[in-house]
Coordinates of C-alpha atoms and ligand atoms in Angstrom, one line a residue:
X17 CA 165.8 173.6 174.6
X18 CA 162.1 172.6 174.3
X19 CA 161.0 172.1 170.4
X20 CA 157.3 171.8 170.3
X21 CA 155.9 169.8 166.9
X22 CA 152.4 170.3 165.7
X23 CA 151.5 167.5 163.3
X24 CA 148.6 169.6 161.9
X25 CA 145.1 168.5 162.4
X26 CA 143.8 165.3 163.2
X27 CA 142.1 161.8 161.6
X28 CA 139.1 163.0 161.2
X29 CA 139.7 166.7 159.9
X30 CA 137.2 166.8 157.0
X31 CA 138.8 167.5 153.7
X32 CA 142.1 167.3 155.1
X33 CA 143.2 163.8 152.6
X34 CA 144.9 162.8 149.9
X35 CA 143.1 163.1 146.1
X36 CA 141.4 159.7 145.6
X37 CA 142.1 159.8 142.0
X38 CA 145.4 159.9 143.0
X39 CA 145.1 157.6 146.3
X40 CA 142.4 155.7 146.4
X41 CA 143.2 155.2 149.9
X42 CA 142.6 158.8 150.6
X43 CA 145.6 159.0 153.2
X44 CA 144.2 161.5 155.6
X45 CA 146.5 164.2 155.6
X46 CA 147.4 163.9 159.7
X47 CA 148.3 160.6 159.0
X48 CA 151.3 162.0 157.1
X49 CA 152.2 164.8 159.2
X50 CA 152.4 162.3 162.4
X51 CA 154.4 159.9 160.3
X52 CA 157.1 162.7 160.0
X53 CA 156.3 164.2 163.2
X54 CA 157.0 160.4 164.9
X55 CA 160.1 160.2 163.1
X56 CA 161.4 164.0 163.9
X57 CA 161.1 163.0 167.5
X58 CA 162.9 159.5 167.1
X59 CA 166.2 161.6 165.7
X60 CA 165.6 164.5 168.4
X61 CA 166.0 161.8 171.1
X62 CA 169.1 161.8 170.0
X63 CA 170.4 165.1 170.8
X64 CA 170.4 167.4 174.0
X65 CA 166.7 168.8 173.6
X66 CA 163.4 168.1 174.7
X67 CA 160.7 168.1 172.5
X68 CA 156.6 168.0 173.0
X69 CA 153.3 167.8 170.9
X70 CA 150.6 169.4 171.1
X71 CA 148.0 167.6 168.7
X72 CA 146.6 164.2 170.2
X73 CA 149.4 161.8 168.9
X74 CA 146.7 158.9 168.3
X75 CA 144.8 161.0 166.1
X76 CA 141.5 161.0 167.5
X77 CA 141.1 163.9 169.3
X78 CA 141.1 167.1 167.3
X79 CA 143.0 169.6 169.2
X80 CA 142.0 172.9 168.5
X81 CA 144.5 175.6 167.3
X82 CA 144.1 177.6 170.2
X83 CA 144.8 174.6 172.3
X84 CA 147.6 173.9 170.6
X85 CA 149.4 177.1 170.8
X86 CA 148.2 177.7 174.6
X87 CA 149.8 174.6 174.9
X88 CA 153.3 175.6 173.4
X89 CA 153.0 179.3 175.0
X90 CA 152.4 177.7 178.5
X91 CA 155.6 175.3 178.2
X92 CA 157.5 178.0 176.9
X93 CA 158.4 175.8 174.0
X94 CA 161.9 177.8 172.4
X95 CA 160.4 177.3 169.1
X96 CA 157.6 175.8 167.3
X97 CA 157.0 173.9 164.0
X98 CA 153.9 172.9 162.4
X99 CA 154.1 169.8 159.9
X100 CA 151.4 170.1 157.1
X101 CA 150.7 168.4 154.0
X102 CA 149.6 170.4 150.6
X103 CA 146.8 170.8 148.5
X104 CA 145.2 173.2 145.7
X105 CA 146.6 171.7 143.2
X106 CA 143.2 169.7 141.6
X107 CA 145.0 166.7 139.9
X108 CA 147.5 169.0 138.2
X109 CA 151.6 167.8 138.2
X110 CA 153.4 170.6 140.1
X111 CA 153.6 170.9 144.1
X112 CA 156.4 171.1 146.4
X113 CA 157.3 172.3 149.7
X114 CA 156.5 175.3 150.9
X115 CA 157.0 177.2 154.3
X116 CA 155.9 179.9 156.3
X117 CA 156.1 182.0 158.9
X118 CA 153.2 184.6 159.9
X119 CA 153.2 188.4 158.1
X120 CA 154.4 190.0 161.6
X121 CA 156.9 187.8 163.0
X122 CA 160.4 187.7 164.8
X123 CA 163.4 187.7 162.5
X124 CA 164.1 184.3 164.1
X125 CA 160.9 182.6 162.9
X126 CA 162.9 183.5 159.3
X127 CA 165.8 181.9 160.2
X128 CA 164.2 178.4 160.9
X129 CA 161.5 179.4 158.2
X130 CA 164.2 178.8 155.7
X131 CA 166.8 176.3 157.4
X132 CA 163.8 173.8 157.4
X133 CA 162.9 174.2 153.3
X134 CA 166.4 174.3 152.7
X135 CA 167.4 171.2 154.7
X136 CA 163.9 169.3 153.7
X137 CA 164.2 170.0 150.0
X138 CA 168.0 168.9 150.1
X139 CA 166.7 165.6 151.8
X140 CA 163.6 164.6 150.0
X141 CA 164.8 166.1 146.3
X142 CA 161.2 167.6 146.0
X143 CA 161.9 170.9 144.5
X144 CA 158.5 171.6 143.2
X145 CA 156.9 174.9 141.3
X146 CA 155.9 177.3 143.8
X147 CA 156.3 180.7 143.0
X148 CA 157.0 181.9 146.6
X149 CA 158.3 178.3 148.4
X150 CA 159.2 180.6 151.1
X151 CA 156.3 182.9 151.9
X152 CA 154.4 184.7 154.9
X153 CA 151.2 183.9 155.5
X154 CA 148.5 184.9 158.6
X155 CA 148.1 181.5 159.9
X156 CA 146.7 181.0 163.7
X157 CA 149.7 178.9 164.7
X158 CA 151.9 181.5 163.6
X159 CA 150.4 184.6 165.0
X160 CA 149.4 183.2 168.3
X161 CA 152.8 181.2 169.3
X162 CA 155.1 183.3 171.3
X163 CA 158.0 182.1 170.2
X164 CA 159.6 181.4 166.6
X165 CA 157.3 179.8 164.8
X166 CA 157.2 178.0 161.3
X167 CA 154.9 176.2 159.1
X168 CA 155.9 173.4 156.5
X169 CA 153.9 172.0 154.0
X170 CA 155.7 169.0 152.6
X171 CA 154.2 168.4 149.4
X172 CA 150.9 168.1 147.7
X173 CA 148.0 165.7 148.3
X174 CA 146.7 166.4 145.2
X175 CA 149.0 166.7 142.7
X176 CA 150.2 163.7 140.4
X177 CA 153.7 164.3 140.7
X178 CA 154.4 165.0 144.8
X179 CA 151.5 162.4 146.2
X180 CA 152.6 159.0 144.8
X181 CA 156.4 160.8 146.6
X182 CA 155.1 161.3 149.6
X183 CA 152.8 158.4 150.5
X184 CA 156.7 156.7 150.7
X185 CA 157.4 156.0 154.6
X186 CA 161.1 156.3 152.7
X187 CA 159.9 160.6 152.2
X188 CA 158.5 160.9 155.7
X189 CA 162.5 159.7 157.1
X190 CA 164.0 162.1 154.5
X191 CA 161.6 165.0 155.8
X192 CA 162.2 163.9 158.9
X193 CA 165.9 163.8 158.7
X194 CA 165.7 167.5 156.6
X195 CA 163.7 169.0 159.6
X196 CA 165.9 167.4 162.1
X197 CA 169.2 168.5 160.4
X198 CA 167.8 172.4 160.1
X199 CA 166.4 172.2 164.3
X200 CA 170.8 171.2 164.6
X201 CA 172.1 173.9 162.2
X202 CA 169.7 176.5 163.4
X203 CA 170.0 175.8 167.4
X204 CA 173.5 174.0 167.4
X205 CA 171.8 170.9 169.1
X206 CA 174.8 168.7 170.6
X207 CA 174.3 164.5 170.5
X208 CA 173.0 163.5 173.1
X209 CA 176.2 161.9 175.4
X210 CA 175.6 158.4 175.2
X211 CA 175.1 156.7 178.4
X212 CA 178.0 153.9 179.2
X213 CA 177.2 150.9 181.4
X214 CA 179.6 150.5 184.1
X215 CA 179.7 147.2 183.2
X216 CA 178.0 144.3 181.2
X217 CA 177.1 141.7 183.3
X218 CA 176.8 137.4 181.8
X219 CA 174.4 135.4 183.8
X220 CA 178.0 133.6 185.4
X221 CA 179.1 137.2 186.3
X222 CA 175.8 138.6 187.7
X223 CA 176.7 138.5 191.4
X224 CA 174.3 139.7 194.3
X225 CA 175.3 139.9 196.8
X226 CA 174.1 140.2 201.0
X227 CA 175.6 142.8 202.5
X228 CA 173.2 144.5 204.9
X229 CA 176.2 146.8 205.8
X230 CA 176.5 150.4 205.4
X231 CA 177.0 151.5 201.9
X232 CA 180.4 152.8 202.4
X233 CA 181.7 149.9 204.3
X234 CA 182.1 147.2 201.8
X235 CA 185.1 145.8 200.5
X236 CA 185.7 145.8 196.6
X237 CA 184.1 147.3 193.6
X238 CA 180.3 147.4 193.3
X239 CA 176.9 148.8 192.6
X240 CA 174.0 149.5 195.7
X241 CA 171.2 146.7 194.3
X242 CA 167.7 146.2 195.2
X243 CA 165.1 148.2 197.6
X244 CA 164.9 147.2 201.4
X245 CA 163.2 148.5 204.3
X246 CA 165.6 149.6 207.0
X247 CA 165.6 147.9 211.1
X248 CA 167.1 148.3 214.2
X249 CA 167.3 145.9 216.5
X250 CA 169.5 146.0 220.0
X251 CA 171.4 148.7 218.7
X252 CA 172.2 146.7 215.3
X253 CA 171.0 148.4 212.3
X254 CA 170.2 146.0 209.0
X255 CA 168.2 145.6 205.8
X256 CA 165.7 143.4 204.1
X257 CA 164.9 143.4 200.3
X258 CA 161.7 144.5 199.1
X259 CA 161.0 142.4 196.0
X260 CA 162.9 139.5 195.4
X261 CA 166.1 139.3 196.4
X262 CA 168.9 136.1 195.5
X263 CA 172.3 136.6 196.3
X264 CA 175.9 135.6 198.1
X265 CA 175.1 135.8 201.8
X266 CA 177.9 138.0 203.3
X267 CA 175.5 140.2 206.2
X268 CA 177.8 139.3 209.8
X269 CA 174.7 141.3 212.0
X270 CA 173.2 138.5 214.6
X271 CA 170.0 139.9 213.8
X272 CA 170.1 139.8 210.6
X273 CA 170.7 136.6 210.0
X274 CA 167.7 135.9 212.3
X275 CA 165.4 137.9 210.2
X276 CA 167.2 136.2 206.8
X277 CA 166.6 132.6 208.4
X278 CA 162.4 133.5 209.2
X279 CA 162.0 135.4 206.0
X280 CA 164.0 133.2 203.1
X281 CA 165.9 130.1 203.0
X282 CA 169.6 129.4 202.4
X283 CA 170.9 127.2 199.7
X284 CA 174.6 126.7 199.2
X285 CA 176.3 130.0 200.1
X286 CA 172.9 131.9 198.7
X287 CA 170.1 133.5 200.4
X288 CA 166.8 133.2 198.8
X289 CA 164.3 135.7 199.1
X290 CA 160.9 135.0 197.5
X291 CA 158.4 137.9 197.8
X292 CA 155.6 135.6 197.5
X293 CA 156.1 134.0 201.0
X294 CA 156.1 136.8 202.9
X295 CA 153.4 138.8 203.5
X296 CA 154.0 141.0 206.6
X297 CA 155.3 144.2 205.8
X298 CA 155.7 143.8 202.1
X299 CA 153.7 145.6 199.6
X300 CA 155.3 143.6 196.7
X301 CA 153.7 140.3 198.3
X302 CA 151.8 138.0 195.7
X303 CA 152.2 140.7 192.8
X304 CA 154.2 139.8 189.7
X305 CA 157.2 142.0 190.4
X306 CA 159.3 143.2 187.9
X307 CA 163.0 140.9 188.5
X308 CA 166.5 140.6 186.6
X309 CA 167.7 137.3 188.0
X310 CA 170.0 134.4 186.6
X311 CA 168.5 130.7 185.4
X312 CA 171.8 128.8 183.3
X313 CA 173.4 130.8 180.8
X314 CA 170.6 133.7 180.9
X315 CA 170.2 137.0 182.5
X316 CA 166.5 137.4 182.1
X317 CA 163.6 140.0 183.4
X318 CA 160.9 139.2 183.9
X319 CA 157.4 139.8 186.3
X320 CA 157.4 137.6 188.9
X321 CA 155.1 136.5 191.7
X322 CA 157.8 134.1 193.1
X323 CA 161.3 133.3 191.8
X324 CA 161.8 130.0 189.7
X325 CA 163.1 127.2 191.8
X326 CA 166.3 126.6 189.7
X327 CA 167.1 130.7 190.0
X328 CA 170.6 131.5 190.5
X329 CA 171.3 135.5 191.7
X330 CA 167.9 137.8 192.0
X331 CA 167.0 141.4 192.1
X332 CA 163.8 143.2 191.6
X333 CA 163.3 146.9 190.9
X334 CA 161.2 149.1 189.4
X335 CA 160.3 148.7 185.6
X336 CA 161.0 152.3 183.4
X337 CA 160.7 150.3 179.9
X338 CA 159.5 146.6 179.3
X339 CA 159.4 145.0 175.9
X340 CA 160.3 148.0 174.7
X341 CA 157.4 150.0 176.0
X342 CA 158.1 152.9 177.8
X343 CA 156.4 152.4 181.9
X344 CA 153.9 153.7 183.0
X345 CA 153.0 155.0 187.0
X346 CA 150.5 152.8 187.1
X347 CA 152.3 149.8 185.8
X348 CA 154.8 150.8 188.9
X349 CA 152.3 151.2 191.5
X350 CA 150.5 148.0 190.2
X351 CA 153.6 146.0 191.6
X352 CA 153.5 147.8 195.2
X353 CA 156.3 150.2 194.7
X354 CA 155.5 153.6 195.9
X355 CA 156.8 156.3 193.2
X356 CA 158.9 158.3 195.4
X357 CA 162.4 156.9 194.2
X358 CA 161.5 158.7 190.9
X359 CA 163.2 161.9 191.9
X360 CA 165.9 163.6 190.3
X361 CA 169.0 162.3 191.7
X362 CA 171.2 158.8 191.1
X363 CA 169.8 155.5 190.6
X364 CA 171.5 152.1 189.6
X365 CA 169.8 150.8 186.4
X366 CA 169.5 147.7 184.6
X367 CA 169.2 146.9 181.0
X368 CA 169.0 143.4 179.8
X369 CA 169.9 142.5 176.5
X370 CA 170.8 139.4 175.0
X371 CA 170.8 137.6 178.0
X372 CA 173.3 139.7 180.0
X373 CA 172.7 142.5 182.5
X374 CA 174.0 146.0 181.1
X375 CA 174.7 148.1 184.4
X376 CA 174.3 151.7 185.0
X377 CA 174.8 154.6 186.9
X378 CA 172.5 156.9 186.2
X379 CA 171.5 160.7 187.4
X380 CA 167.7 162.1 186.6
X381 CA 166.8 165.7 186.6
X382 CA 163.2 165.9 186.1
X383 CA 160.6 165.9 189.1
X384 CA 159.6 162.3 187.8
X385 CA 161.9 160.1 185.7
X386 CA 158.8 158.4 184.5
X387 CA 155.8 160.9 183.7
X388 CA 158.4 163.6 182.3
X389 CA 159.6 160.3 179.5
X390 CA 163.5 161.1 180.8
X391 CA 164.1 157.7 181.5
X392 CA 162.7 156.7 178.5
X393 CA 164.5 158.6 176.8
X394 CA 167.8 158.2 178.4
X395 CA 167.6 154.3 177.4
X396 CA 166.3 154.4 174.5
X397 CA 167.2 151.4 172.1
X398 CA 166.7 149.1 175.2
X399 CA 164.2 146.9 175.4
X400 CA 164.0 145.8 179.0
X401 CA 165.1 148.2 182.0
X402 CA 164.6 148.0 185.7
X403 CA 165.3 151.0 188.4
X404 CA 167.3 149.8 191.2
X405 CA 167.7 151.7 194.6
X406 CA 169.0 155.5 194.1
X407 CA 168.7 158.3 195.9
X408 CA 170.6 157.9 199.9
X409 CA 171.7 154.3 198.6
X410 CA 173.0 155.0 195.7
X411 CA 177.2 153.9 195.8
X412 CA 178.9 152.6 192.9
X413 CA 183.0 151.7 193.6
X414 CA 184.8 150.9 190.7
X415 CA 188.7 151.1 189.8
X416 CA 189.5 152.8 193.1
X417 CA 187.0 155.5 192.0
X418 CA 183.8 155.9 194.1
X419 CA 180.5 158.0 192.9
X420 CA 177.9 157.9 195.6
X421 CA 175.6 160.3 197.5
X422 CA 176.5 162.0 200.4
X423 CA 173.9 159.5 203.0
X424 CA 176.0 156.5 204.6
X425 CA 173.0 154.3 204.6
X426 CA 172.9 150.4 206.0
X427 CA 171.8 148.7 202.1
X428 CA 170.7 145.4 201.6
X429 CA 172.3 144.2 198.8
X430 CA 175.1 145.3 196.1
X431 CA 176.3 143.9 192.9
X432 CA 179.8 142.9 192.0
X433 CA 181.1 145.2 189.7
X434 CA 184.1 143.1 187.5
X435 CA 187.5 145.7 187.1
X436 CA 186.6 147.9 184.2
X437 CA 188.3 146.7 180.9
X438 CA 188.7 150.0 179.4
X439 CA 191.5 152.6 179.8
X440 CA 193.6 149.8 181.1
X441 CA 197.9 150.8 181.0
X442 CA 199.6 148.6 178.9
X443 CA 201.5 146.3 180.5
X444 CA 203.5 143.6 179.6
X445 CA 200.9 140.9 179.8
X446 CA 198.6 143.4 178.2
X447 CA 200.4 143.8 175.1
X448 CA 201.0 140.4 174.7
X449 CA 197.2 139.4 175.1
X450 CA 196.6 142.1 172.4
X451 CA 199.3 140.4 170.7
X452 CA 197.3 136.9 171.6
X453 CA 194.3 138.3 170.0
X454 CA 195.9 139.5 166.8
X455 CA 197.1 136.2 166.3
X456 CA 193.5 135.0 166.3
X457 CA 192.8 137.0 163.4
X458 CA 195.4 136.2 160.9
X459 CA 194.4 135.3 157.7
X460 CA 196.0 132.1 155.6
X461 CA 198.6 134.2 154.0
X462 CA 200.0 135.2 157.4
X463 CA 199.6 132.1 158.8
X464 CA 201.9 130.2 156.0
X465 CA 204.2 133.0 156.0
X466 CA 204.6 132.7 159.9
X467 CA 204.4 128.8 159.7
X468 CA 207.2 128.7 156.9
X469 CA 209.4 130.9 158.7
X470 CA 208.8 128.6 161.5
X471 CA 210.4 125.9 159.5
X472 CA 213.3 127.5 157.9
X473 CA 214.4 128.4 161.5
X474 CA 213.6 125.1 162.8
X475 CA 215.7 123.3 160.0
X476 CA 219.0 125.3 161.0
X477 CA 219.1 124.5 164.8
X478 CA 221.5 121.3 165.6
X479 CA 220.5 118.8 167.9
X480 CA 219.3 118.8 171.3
X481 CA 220.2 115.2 171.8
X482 CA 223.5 114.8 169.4
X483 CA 224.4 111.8 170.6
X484 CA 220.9 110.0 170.0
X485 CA 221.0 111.5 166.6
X486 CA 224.3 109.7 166.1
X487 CA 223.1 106.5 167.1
X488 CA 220.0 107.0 164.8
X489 CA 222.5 107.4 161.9
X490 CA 224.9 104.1 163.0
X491 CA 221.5 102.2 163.0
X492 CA 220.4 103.5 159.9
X493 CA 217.0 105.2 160.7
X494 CA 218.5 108.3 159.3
X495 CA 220.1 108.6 156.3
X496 CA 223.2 111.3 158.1
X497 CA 221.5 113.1 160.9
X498 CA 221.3 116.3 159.4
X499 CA 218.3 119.1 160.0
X500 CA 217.5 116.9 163.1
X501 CA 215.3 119.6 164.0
X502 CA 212.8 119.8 161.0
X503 CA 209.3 119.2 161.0
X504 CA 208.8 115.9 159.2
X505 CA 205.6 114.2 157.4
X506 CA 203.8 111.4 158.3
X507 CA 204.9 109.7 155.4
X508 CA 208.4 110.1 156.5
X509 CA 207.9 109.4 160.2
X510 CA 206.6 106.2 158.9
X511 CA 209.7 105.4 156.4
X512 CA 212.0 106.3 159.8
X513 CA 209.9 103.8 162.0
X514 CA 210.3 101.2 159.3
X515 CA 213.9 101.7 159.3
X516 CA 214.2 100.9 162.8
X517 CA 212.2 97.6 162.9
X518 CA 214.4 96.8 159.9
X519 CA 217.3 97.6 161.5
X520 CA 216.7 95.8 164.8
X521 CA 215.3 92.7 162.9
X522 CA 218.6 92.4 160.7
X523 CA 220.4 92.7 164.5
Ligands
ZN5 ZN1 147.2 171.0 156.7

């Protein structure tokens, strides 16, 4: 489902602005159809659709009409909207939205013709005083488009009553939201499935680790983690990272561990390997490298042309989104990666937020996760991920369950994947650590109730020691032994332990 959205015109349209006697800031009138045009594509993002523009999104370049609609016609866009702004209106109150489709048009262009003023109008309140709000008219967008087509004018740029309205960014989310809500009615858009990390990683449990094993042959539950270039040497076959690389070192190959003690440096039960000091063979050499690596309590990301010293576990990959920008090719190729992992097929991804590493597995369909925006879109909201090994490598083993591709590759380096909280069967200890946990929540009231009950139980129970209780009462600490299991006071503790240095003084 491909929705194509024309925000009509462009900055420098002439004419096309708001009245200045109304706003002196003469708000061009693109200005305002990108606004809700942005916005429309933020919600979209959200459901199971694709969705293009065909006017220059910055503004600045006017794309002709016939541009625009080659452009939708060529896609083979299912259905195309056109986001206008009003005028005629001179200074006068009325105004209003209006929408049209063109004089000879498919019945479907109706349908969305009047799901999109009926959910807008509902949304933004803006009734207006049009004697035709829903109207044909022969408009180039509308007779050229193949496909459905519609054309909303939200409002009035020069009327008294709809400008000051909708100059508000708070209009452009309710339009936005009203032509969003009629796209969902009309084409019974389903939300987007949310992608779930496997896991969520703290600095303490991101774990890399060494393997250079085939994928399959590893012990445990865990991610494939980090590019490598692949060897064979006297009949052993083994991997080295490209990009940094800090982990556990578990590889048992001879030659391996040859190649690990030229190329890095062990520390502890770590391998270290710093990009920066290696320069045969390795295109990521003395670049700043996108890496998600561990330093104290952190799981950070960063670009990096050598790892800090005081760096605990390391990976690097390939950025999709940094700082909440959406990668570029060229950012990728900058770093030395070649862009053939961008494929449609499965990758392991990372996401950092809030200092821990949110870990997915993740399958592309597009030619190019990057240029086509899917992996922009698929993790949207997140500010910072990196593209991991995919494709032959990709294995992820968690819970006794294994998703992988069908290629039993040597890797160089997985991630620990912790047991997966959810979906667990309640046992015994379960209940009671949901019990444990309830406990932590109890407000005051509970907590006297529980404590009081606590006491009254307490205060019936004999003696565990009856005969010490006895001698108690002969030497007169207690007055005649009884409730010798209630909870006392310090006042009284006191009053007991100055009967018994009374009593023994008098001895
Ligand atoms: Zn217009």
């Amino acid at each position: 489902m491909l929705i194509c959205i024309d925000a009509g015109h462009c900055l420098s349209t002439p004419g096309k602005r708001c009245l200045k006697s109304i706003d002196p800031g003469e708000t061009r009138e693109w200005v305002l159809n990108s606004r809700v045009a942005d916005k429309l594509e933020a919600i979209l993002a959200g459901y199971d659709c694709q969705t293009m523009r065909v006017d220059d999104v910055t503004g600045k370049r006017d794309v002709t009409m016939s541009q625009r609609v080659a452009a939708a016609n060529r896609a083979r866009a299912d259905v195309y909207l056109s986001i206008h702004h009003n005028a005629d209106i001179n200074g006068g109150s009325g105004g209003g939205i209006v929408a049209f489709v063109a004089p000879k048009h498919q019945r479907q262009s109706e349908v969305v013709r009047d799901a999109v003023y009926r959910h807008t109008v509902a949304a933004t309140g803006l009734r207006g005083n049009r004697a035709q709000p829903l109207a044909e008219q022969s408009l180039y967008v509308l007779n050229y488009t193949t496909m459905p087509a519609t054309l909303i004018e939200l409002g009035f740029m020069d009327s008294t009553h709809d400008t000051p309205i909708i100059l508000t960014e708070t209009f452009a989310d309710q339009a936005a939201a009203g032509l969003a809500a009629a796209l969902v009615e009309v084409y019974d858009l389903q939300p987007r499935r949310r992608l779930e990390p496997v896991a969520t990683l703290s600095a303490e449990e991101f774990r890399v680790e060494v393997v250079a094993a085939a994928k399959r042959s590893i012990a445990g539950d865990y991610i494939n983690a980090g590019y490598f270039g692949s060897y064979s040497e006297a009949g052993e076959r083994f991997a080295l990272p490209a990009g940094h690389l800090a982990g556990i070192y578990t590889a048992t190959g001879r030659w391996m561990r040859h190649y690990a003690e030229e190329r890095g440096r062990f520390v502890g039960d770590r391998w270290i390997f710093d990009s920066s000091r290696w320069a045969y063979a390795n295109p990521t050499h003395g670049r700043p490298v996108t890496t998600v690596y561990t330093q104290g309590s952190q799981v950070r990301v960063a670009e990096l042309v050598s790892l800090p010293d005081d760096v605990g576990h390391a990976v690097s990959g390939i950025p999709l989104i940094r700082d909440g920008r959406a990668c570029t090719v060229a950012d990728i190729k900058a770093q030395g990666w070649d862009t053939s992992p961008l494929r449609a097929t499965w990758h392991t991804v990372l996401a950092v937020a809030d200092g821990r590493a949110h870990v997915f597995a993740w399958e592309s369909q597009s030619d190019n996760l990057v240029t086509s925006g899917e992996a922009a879109r698929a993790f949207a909201g997140y500010r910072d991920v990196v593209k991991l090994d995919g494709g032959g490598s990709f294995i992820c083993r968690q819970n006794g369950k294994e998703q992988s591709t069908a290629e039993d590759r040597v890797i160089c380096s997985i991630l620990r994947l912790p047991e997966k909280q959810e979906g667990l069967e309640l046992t015994e200890d379960r209940v009671r650590q949901i019990v444990r946990e309830e406990l932590d929540t109890v407000n005051y009231e509970q907590w006297k109730e529980y404590m009081d009950r606590y006491r009254e139980e307490l205060a019936t129970q004999d003696a565990t020691m009856p005969d010490l209780v006895a001698d108690a009462v002969a030497l007169g600490i207690s007055a005649d032994g009884s409730r010798p299991r209630a909870l006392m006071t310090r006042e009284e503790g006191m009053v007991m332990a100055r009967a018994a240095i009374m009593a023994s003084r008098a001895e």
